[in-house]
XYZ file of C-alpha atoms in Angstrom:
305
model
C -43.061 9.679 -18.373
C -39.921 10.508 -16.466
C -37.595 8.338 -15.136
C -37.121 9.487 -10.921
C -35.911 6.763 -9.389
C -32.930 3.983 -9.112
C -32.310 1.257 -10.861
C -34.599 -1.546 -9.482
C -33.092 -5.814 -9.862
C -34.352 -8.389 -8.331
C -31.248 -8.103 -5.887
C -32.728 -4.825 -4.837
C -36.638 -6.401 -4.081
C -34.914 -9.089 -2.024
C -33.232 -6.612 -0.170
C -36.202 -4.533 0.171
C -37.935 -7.597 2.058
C -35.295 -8.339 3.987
C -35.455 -5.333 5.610
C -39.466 -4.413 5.970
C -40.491 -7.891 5.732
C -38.147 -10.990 6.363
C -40.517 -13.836 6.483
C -41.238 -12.904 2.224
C -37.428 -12.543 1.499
C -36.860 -16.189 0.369
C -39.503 -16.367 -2.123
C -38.610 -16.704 -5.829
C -38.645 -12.892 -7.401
C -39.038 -12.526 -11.172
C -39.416 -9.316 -13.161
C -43.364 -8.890 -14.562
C -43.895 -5.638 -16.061
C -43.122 -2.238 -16.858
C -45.730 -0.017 -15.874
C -46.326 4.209 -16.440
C -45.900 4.673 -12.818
C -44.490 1.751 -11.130
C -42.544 -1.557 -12.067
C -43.833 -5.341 -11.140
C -42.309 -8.163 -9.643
C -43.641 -11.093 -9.051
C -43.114 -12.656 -5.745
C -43.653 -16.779 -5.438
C -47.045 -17.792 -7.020
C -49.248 -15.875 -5.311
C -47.404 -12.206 -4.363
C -46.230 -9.591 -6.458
C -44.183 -6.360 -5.053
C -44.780 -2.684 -7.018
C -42.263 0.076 -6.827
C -42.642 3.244 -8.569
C -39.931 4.055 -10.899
C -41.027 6.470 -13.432
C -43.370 9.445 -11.877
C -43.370 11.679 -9.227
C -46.820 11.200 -7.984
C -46.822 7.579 -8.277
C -45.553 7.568 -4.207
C -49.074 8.851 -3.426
C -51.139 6.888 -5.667
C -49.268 3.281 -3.931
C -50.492 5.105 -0.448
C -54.109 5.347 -1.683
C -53.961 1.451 -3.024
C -52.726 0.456 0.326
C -55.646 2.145 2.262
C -58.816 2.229 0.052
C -58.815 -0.814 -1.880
C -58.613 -3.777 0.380
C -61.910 -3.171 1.614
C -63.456 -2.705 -2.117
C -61.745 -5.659 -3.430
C -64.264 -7.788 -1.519
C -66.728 -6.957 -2.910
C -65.962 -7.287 -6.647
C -66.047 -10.461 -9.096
C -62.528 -10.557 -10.639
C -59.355 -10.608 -9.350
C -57.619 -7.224 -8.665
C -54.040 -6.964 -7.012
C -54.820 -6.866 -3.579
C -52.524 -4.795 -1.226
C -50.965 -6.795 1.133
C -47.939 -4.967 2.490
C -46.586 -1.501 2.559
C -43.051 -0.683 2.326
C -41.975 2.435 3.748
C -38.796 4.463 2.259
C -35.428 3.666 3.495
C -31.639 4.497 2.304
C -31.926 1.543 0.326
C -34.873 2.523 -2.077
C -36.317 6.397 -0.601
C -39.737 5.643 -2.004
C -42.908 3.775 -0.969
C -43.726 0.414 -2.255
C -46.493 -2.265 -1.378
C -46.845 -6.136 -1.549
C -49.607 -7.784 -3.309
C -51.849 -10.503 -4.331
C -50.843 -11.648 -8.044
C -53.483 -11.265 -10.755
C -52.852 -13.970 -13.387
C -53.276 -12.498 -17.404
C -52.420 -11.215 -20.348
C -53.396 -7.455 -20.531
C -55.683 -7.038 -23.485
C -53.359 -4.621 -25.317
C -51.411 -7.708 -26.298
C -54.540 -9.955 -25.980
C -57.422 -8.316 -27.002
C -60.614 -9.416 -26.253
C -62.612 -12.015 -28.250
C -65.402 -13.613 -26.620
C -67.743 -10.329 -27.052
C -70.514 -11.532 -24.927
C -68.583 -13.165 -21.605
C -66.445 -9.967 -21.710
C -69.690 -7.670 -21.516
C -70.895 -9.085 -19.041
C -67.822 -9.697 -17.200
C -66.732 -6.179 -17.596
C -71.061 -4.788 -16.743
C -70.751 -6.918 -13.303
C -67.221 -5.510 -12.408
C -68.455 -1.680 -12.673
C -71.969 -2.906 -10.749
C -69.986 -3.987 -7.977
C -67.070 -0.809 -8.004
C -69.820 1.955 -8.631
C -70.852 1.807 -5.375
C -71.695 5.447 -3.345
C -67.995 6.370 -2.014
C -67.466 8.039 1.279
C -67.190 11.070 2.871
C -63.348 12.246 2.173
C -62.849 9.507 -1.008
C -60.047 10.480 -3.111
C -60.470 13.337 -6.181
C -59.776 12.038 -9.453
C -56.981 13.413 -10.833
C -58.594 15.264 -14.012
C -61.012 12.242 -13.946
C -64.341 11.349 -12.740
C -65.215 15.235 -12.941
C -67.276 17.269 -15.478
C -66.198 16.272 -19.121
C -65.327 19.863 -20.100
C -62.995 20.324 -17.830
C -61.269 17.800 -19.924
C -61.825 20.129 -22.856
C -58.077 21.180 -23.460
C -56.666 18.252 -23.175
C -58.654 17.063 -25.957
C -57.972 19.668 -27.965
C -54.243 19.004 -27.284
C -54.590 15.329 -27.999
C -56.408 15.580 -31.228
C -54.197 17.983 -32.159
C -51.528 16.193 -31.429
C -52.993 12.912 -33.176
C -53.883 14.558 -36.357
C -50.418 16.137 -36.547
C -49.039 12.673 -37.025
C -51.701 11.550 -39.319
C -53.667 9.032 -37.587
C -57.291 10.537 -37.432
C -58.317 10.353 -40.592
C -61.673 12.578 -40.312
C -61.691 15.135 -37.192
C -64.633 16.505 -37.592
C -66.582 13.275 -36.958
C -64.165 12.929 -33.556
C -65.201 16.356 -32.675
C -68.781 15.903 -33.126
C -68.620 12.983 -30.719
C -67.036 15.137 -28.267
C -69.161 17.691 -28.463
C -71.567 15.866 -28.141
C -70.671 14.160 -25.156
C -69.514 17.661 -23.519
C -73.199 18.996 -24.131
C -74.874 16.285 -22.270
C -76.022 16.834 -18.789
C -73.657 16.305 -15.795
C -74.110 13.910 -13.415
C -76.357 14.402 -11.017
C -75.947 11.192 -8.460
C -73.668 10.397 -5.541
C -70.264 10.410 -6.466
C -69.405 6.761 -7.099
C -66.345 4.837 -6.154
C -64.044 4.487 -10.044
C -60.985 2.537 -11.464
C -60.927 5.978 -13.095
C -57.923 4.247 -15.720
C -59.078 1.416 -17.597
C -57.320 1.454 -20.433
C -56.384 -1.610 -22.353
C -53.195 -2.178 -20.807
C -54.591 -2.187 -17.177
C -57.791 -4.884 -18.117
C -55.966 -8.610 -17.901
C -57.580 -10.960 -20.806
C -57.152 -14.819 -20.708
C -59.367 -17.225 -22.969
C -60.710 -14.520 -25.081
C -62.409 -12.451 -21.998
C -61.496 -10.648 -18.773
C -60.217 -12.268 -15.848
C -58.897 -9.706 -14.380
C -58.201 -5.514 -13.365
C -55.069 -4.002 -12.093
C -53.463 -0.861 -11.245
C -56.109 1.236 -8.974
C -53.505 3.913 -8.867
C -56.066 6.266 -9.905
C -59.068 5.374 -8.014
C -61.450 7.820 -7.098
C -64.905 9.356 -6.567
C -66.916 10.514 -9.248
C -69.197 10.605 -12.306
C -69.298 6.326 -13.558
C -69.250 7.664 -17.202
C -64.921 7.721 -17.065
C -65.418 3.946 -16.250
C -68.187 2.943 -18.298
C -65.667 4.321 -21.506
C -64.391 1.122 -20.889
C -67.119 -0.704 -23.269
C -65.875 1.449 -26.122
C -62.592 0.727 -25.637
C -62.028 -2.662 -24.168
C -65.121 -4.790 -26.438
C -65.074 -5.573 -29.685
C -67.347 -4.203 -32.165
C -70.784 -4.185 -31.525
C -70.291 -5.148 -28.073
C -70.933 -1.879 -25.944
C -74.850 -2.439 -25.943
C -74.684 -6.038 -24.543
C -72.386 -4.573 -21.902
C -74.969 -1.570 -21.385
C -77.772 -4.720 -21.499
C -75.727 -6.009 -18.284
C -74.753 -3.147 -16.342
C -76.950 -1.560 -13.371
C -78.472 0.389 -12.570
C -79.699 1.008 -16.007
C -78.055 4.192 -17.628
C -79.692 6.978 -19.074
C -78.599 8.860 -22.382
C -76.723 11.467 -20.780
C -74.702 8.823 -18.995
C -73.892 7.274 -22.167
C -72.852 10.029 -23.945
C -71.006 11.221 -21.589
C -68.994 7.815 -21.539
C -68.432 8.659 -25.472
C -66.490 11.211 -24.564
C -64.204 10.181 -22.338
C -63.887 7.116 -24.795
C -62.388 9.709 -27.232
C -60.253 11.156 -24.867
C -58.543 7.193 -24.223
C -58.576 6.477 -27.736
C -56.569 9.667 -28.671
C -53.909 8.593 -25.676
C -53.561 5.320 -26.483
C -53.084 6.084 -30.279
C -50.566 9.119 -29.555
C -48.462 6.557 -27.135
C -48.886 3.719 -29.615
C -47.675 5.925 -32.156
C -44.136 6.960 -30.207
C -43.836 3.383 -29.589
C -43.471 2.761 -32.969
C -41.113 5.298 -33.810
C -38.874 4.506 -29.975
C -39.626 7.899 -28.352
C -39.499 7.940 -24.467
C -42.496 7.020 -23.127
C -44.056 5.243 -25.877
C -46.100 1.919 -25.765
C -46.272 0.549 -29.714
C -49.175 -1.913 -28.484
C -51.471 0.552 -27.306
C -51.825 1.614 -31.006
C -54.407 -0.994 -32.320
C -57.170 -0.880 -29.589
C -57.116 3.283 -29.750
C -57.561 3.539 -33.039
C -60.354 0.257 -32.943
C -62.191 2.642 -30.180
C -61.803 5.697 -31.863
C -63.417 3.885 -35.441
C -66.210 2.331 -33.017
C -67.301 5.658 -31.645
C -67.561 7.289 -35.546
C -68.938 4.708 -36.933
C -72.329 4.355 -33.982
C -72.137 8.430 -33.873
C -73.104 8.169 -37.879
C -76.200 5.970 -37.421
């Protein structure tokens, strides 16, 4: 992560409105959130405004919100932050930035999930009603939603990078899920509309289950098994087969495998950012620790029976 842009107050969102959009300029603004790419504020009860702060690319990936996912949010059973407005660049703030609906949550890195059956299913109905054939001239992933071995040097890199600090304690078991995963077919179907990024920080939790999914930054077309990580990741133990139980249409072995893997690949990211959390280096998220390293245990521990 790399800081790009100004310094953004509440001073500076007002401002912002006043110019683009006036008649949203006298509601209340309050900070929310500190995001990889972008920073939240929440606008009234309802609103929130996103700016990007932090990343180069995260201009393009506001664009794509703004023009793809209005028409999938209607379509799909929890709330998702709903673009509203877009903010073009101006002297006062020369980046992008969009208005939309509030999503009301906790995200389950600081409230993990609980209630292992509602969040199965809530999670298995979500991904029925995103996975839906995308169209002609979708949006790519970006190194997502692809074949899983072109993935293959980043994880490498990752475990690497993971065992170098001492926090996988038995990499040949984490390789033998990946390698397993990497040897399964590819997918054959229409590429399907993906979050592409559901990691435990984007996934909003309130009375021990999901109520919610934000940041579609990275949505794309693709292969569902980057998505479908999610029930590796997100549930808690013993959890991903009710959410496989749930989700259609029905998915075969390769699919699931395949899902393994890219489970591995979000457990070693959220573990390595946990980890510089802990110890204050830039870019570093200390609560996205605990659910990597819960994921990465999961995956072992089903691979060995």
């Amino acid at each position: 992560m790399t800081h790009t842009g100004s310094e953004i107050t509440a001073e500076l969102v007002r401002d912002l409105l006043r110019d683009q959009h006036p008649d949203l300029a006298d509601r209340p603004v309050e900070f929310g959130a500190r995001g990889w790419d972008n920073q939240l504020w929440r606008l009234g009860d309802d609103l929130a405004v996103r700016l990007p702060w932090a990343t180069l690319s995260a201009d393009a990936l506001l664009r794509k919100e703004h023009a793809w996912l209005p028409a999938l949010a209607q379509g799909l059973p929890l709330p998702v932050p709903v673009p509203q407005r877009l903010g073009e660049p101006s002297e006062r703030f020369p980046r992008p930035w969009i208005v939309t609906t509030w999503v009301s949550g906790t995200p389950a890195d600081r409230a993990p999930v609980t209630r292992a059956a509602a969040a199965a299913r809530a999670l298995a109905d979500f991904l029925t009603a995103l996975h839906r054939p995308a169209p002609e001239g979708a949006p790519a992933g970006r190194g997502r939603g692809g074949p899983l071995a072109d993935c293959a040097e980043g994880f490498a890199r990752q475990l690497a990078s993971a065992i170098e600090m001492g926090l996988v304690p038995d990499p040949d078991a984490v390789g033998a899920v990946w390698e397993d995963a990497v040897a399964a077919p590819e997918w054959a179907g229409p590429a399907l509309w993906l979050h592409a990024d559901l990691h435990p920080a984007n996934v909003l939790t309130g009375d021990g289950t999901i109520c919610g999914v934000i940041d579609f930054g990275d949505l794309c077309a693709g292969d569902p098994a980057c998505d479908l990580a999610a029930a590796w990741t997100l549930l808690p133990d013993g959890a991903a087969d009710r959410f496989y139980d749930a989700y259609r249409p029905v998915t075969d072995a390769a699919t699931r495998r395949r899902a393994r893997g890219w489970a591995v690949l979000r457990a070693l990211a959220c573990m390595c950012i946990g980890e510089a959390g802990v110890h204050g280096r830039p870019g570093g998220k200390p609560t996205w620790g605990p659910p990597g390293h819960a994921a990465l245990r999961r995956l072992v521990a089903t691979a060995r029976h």
